[in-house]
Amino acid sequence: MRVSIRLSLTVMLTLGTLTAWAAADPQGPLSSESATYARDPAQTVDQVYTDQILKFTTDPTFNSPLTDYLPASASVPTPEKVLGHISGAPNYLPYSADVYRYFRALAAASPRVKVFTIGKTEEGREMIVVAIADENLLADLDANKARLAKLGDPRSINMDDATADQLIAQSTPTYYITGTIHSTETGAPTALMELAYRLAVDDAPYIKHIRSHVITLITPVVEVDGRDRMVDLYNWHLAHPGQNYSPLMYWGHYVAHDNNRDAMAMTLNLTRNVADTYIGWHAQVLHDLHESVPFLYDNTVGDGPYNAWIDPILTGEWQQLGWDNVQQMTKFGMPGVFTHGDFDTWSPGYLMFIAAMHNGVSRLYETFGNDGADTVKRTLSPSEYERTWFKPNPPLPEVVWSQRDNNNYEQTGLLTALNYFSDNGQLFLKNFYLKSKRSIEKPQESGPAAYVFPADDKRTSSQAQLLRILQLQHAEISRTTAPVTVTLPKTKDDDGKVSKPTSRTFAAGSYVVRMDQPYSRIADALLDRQYWSPKDPQQHPYDDTAWSMSDLFDVQVVRVTDNSILKAPMDLVSQPVSVPQGLAALDMPTGKLPRIALMHTWLDTQTEGWWRMALDKLHVPYSYISTQDVARIGNLRSKYDVILFGPIGGVGSQQIVDGLPMWGNPMPWKTTKLTPNIGHIDSTDDIRPGLGSNGLANLKQFVREGGLLITAEDTAKFAIDTGMAPGVFVTPTHNLKVVGSVLQANFVNRKSPIAEGYAKDDLALYSSLGQSFTVSNQITGDQGLPTAKDFQRPTGRGGPHDMDVPEGRPFAEPPALPSAKPWQALPLNAEQMRNNPWAIPADQQPQVILRYADAEHLLVAGLLDGGDEMAERAAVVDAHYGKGNVLLFSGNPIWRGETIGSYPLVFNAILHFDQLNAQK
């Protein structure tokens, strides 16, 4: 019945007879939405294009009256006219250049469309934004931006609500849509091309209303480098039907899926380009398009916990937009549309969250996709098609899904969202103004007043890096011109005792991030600490639960609640904060660098990409090699002094050795005529082989001959499992829960060159899952060795703490049993050392550089439960193997540009690779 009603509605909309049908039918029209989305009866339809829409849509319920036709234009080209394919056509993905060619053809033909360049990628490809609105609105862009700028900074109008209301009445709101930040999620560019055509050409009353009341911005491809590689890969797949093909090994130049976690540190060009565009246009919404779950998850509403620093007004806007989207698409009969789900809105690292942290509205769609333009039968899991309170019309258990289906859902969702936004534009402009005003009023309301970066901090370069990030976030930074004294609030110690308020004087030249500014929320969110309760209803955090940047950068940042700081003499810093080049950016002395290689697997290249980026940004030269290269190269020590083996991402040690299963066909990753964008970062004829036994032997020989291997997380476990870290073990845990938290560590061996330059005895470390190490003076570990801690007296005379005394002989007092701290190896006595081939010689025993703090002081920020299982265990260990060393990090010291404070541990080891054994 649903299908027949929709088809009838579609026909009537096409013929423009909805009103006549309503008059003839005593029950009236199907719904008010039918009239809302009615077509212009005088506008002709591009029937050839429309027939293909219907042909490539695999089920009528996967379409809507908004997208089951395309209006015709005699002068404005459709995607098919320019590219030879309709949007969502099977077996076709356009390159970024093709997408841009279409948008520029659209702009050339329509005065309602303009294209702007917004920057370049790391590999030099262009990024664009397309503006679509009525011609008179586009002619008024600069003036409209100026009005929106005043609403975005109410200080410019003296915080006057009446003036704001006048500006709101004169202004047009801006809705910014971005697509394909994740390169394997391929549908958005074609959906956005067709959406742009509809917005420019369609004379349906609701679209005319959108066009005259909203400036729609579109960046069709955010990760441009990855898009072109994905099209290459898909074309290889088409040319080799029935064969397995490589996963997309490299998306962007550095990272893959994590490019959507960069909105804090702003390390990637794409993040900065989108942020500058969103903030520069003073947009109200940033709506990012993704693909994963069936059929459309509008995670605008998502799940808790919500980010603690957002304005409560925003949570209401999320509910408004999200639930209206679901309601509208459900009325069209489209299954599988929902907005509540398992995505918590805690981390500000997502691209869309640029809006949430800059007084706008963040939005994101997850639509169903096939990682390309194949039409494929998909079988869903029960959890995906089950009916729930928030998913009363769930996805179908089995579907034949096409890229056209994907495009229908994306466009229908966006058109209904734009329609709602155009009807409520004044409300969202008012909210934009109010959120900006409330951000400025933050010191008088929730606080704090400011964050101060003291002038006497010795880590000036790391301080400058953090300040520069805040500037990239468009936060204002000031600098004091005279000493300033403030009152610091009462504090509570670990015993619960409350101290009295104290005062602190900051020297002239201290940096101040004032909270009475429009973008105070992003600064507050980055510089404050975070706490995720182990008892929070959300037991499966979506991403990191902490990012406390002052701790992770190892710089002093003081949270000041005394509003007198705002009256202190200070000047606005008008120029970018200068960050030194090279290792000086880490507050390290410049030294002669050894020969460095960065090794990657062909299992995954993302997490090591953060290491590669760090090396490039610090101008540290290195060779980029794969585990397959290591298997081929003999005598690695003659070529390299240091090999970095960054984390891979939860893979097992045997996988590193074995690689992928060798059945089936080779899966190449290399530059060919068919794949011109693949193979430039690294290449192979077949990604399947791993390190292999030869590679493992070569790697061991490299270390034995005096090389340094630096590992972290899963690669540290690999080094342990393969015998390259004698006496080091991963600590077993049972109840421990850590999810991307910031943990406190303490230096154990200050004499090691690895600890050089650190002034304090503690250091905050990032930990993804709570891994730690246990060390031993035996290769086999300490299991079974008697210790004072584990000893329990036998049955005999005396009380529980007395010694048993045998009768009939003088008492012989036994030697004291050894004891060791959790991070220490248990001392071996002479008996245990006697003829023991497993005992590690004293000069080759592992050395603990840092250990985790005790359980009460372990958590700095984030989520920690069962912390006693890792408390005081080793965090960073220098293991000896032959003449060389293996440095093991239990966590990741180089992560998302957020862990600058632990970078020197890595680079100290590199600079002193041949001096590490001198302190043993």
Short mmCIF file of C-alpha atoms in Angstrom, two decimals, residues 552-704:
data_model
loop_
_atom_site.label_atom_id
_atom_site.label_comp_id
_atom_site.label_asym_id
_atom_site.label_seq_id
_atom_site.Cartn_x
_atom_site.Cartn_y
_atom_site.Cartn_z
CA LEU A 552 49.79 16.26 27.06
CA PHE A 553 51.95 19.17 25.86
CA ASP A 554 53.77 19.22 29.23
CA VAL A 555 53.31 22.98 29.59
CA GLN A 556 52.04 25.11 32.42
CA VAL A 557 48.49 26.34 31.95
CA VAL A 558 46.62 27.83 34.89
CA ARG A 559 42.83 27.91 34.99
CA VAL A 560 41.92 31.27 36.54
CA THR A 561 38.45 31.94 37.96
CA ASP A 562 39.32 35.38 39.37
CA ASN A 563 37.72 37.88 36.99
CA SER A 564 40.27 40.52 37.95
CA ILE A 565 42.58 38.90 35.40
CA LEU A 566 40.39 40.48 32.71
CA LYS A 567 41.33 43.96 33.96
CA ALA A 568 45.06 43.30 33.87
CA PRO A 569 47.13 45.26 31.32
CA MET A 570 47.53 43.11 28.23
CA ASP A 571 47.70 43.42 24.46
CA LEU A 572 46.02 41.26 21.85
CA VAL A 573 48.53 39.07 19.98
CA SER A 574 47.84 40.06 16.40
CA GLN A 575 50.46 37.89 14.67
CA PRO A 576 50.85 34.10 14.63
CA VAL A 577 52.78 32.84 17.63
CA SER A 578 56.22 31.87 16.38
CA VAL A 579 57.14 28.19 16.69
CA PRO A 580 60.82 27.28 16.21
CA GLN A 581 61.78 24.88 13.45
CA GLY A 582 63.18 21.39 13.82
CA LEU A 583 63.67 19.73 17.19
CA ALA A 584 63.78 23.15 18.80
CA ALA A 585 59.98 23.03 18.47
CA LEU A 586 60.13 20.38 21.21
CA ASP A 587 62.44 22.41 23.46
CA MET A 588 65.27 20.10 22.47
CA PRO A 589 68.81 21.04 21.47
CA THR A 590 69.76 20.48 17.87
CA GLY A 591 71.99 17.47 17.41
CA LYS A 592 73.35 15.31 14.64
CA LEU A 593 70.60 12.94 13.60
CA PRO A 594 71.39 9.30 12.91
CA ARG A 595 70.12 7.32 9.93
CA ILE A 596 66.41 6.78 10.57
CA ALA A 597 63.87 4.47 8.97
CA LEU A 598 60.14 4.47 9.65
CA MET A 599 58.77 0.96 9.09
CA HIS A 600 55.14 0.24 8.27
CA THR A 601 53.11 -2.86 7.55
CA TRP A 602 50.66 -3.35 4.72
CA LEU A 603 47.96 -4.24 7.26
CA ASP A 604 47.22 -0.60 8.07
CA THR A 605 49.12 2.64 7.62
CA GLN A 606 47.03 5.12 9.57
CA THR A 607 48.44 5.22 13.09
CA GLU A 608 52.04 5.28 11.89
CA GLY A 609 50.92 8.17 9.70
CA TRP A 610 50.86 10.41 12.77
CA TRP A 611 54.53 9.47 13.31
CA ARG A 612 55.34 10.22 9.69
CA MET A 613 53.65 13.60 9.99
CA ALA A 614 55.63 14.41 13.14
CA LEU A 615 58.91 13.62 11.39
CA ASP A 616 57.97 15.78 8.41
CA LYS A 617 56.80 18.72 10.51
CA LEU A 618 60.01 18.61 12.54
CA HIS A 619 62.11 18.33 9.35
CA VAL A 620 63.66 15.07 10.50
CA PRO A 621 64.93 13.07 7.49
CA TYR A 622 64.05 9.39 7.31
CA SER A 623 63.59 6.47 4.95
CA TYR A 624 60.09 5.08 4.64
CA ILE A 625 60.20 1.29 4.45
CA SER A 626 57.72 -1.55 4.75
CA THR A 627 57.95 -4.87 6.52
CA GLN A 628 58.29 -6.40 3.05
CA ASP A 629 61.39 -4.24 2.47
CA VAL A 630 62.85 -5.46 5.76
CA ALA A 631 62.30 -9.04 4.60
CA ARG A 632 64.25 -8.31 1.42
CA ILE A 633 67.01 -6.08 2.77
CA GLY A 634 70.04 -7.80 4.17
CA ASN A 635 72.28 -6.08 6.71
CA LEU A 636 69.83 -3.40 7.84
CA ARG A 637 72.43 -2.10 10.27
CA SER A 638 74.62 -0.92 7.39
CA LYS A 639 71.79 1.36 6.23
CA TYR A 640 70.06 2.51 9.42
CA ASP A 641 70.83 3.31 13.03
CA VAL A 642 67.24 3.66 14.21
CA ILE A 643 64.05 1.99 13.01
CA LEU A 644 60.74 3.44 14.19
CA PHE A 645 57.87 0.96 14.25
CA GLY A 646 54.83 2.99 15.24
CA PRO A 647 51.53 1.42 16.32
CA ILE A 648 49.46 -0.35 13.70
CA GLY A 649 46.14 -0.50 15.47
CA GLY A 650 45.21 -3.57 17.48
CA VAL A 651 46.87 -6.25 15.36
CA GLY A 652 48.46 -9.41 16.71
CA SER A 653 52.15 -10.20 16.55
CA GLN A 654 51.56 -13.20 14.28
CA GLN A 655 49.66 -10.98 11.85
CA ILE A 656 52.67 -8.69 11.57
CA VAL A 657 54.79 -11.69 10.65
CA ASP A 658 52.28 -13.46 8.41
CA GLY A 659 50.54 -10.52 6.76
CA LEU A 660 47.29 -11.31 4.95
CA PRO A 661 46.28 -14.83 3.85
CA MET A 662 48.06 -15.76 0.64
CA TRP A 663 45.16 -17.50 -1.06
CA GLY A 664 43.56 -15.83 -4.05
CA ASN A 665 45.11 -13.25 -6.34
CA PRO A 666 47.90 -10.74 -5.65
CA MET A 667 46.62 -7.36 -4.47
CA PRO A 668 48.90 -4.64 -5.83
CA TRP A 669 49.32 -1.11 -4.53
CA LYS A 670 51.37 0.66 -7.18
CA THR A 671 51.28 3.34 -9.84
CA THR A 672 49.95 2.20 -13.20
CA LYS A 673 48.10 3.79 -16.09
CA LEU A 674 44.89 2.52 -14.49
CA THR A 675 45.86 3.71 -11.00
CA PRO A 676 47.89 6.91 -11.50
CA ASN A 677 47.28 8.25 -7.96
CA ILE A 678 48.30 5.09 -6.08
CA GLY A 679 51.79 4.04 -5.08
CA HIS A 680 53.50 7.41 -4.58
CA ILE A 681 53.87 7.26 -0.79
CA ASP A 682 54.92 3.60 -0.97
CA SER A 683 54.17 0.75 -3.32
CA THR A 684 54.15 -3.03 -3.58
CA ASP A 685 53.20 -5.64 -6.14
CA ASP A 686 51.18 -7.45 -3.48
CA ILE A 687 50.14 -6.16 -0.07
CA ARG A 688 49.57 -9.65 1.35
CA PRO A 689 53.05 -10.78 2.49
CA GLY A 690 54.03 -9.65 5.96
CA LEU A 691 57.38 -9.40 7.68
CA GLY A 692 57.90 -13.15 7.40
CA SER A 693 60.56 -15.21 9.11
CA ASN A 694 63.31 -13.61 7.01
CA GLY A 695 62.18 -10.13 7.93
CA LEU A 696 61.95 -11.01 11.59
CA ALA A 697 65.46 -12.46 11.47
CA ASN A 698 66.75 -9.34 9.72
CA LEU A 699 65.09 -7.07 12.27
CA LYS A 700 66.57 -9.05 15.16
CA GLN A 701 70.00 -8.92 13.54
CA PHE A 702 69.66 -5.14 13.18
CA VAL A 703 69.11 -4.73 16.92
CA ARG A 704 71.72 -7.30 17.92
#
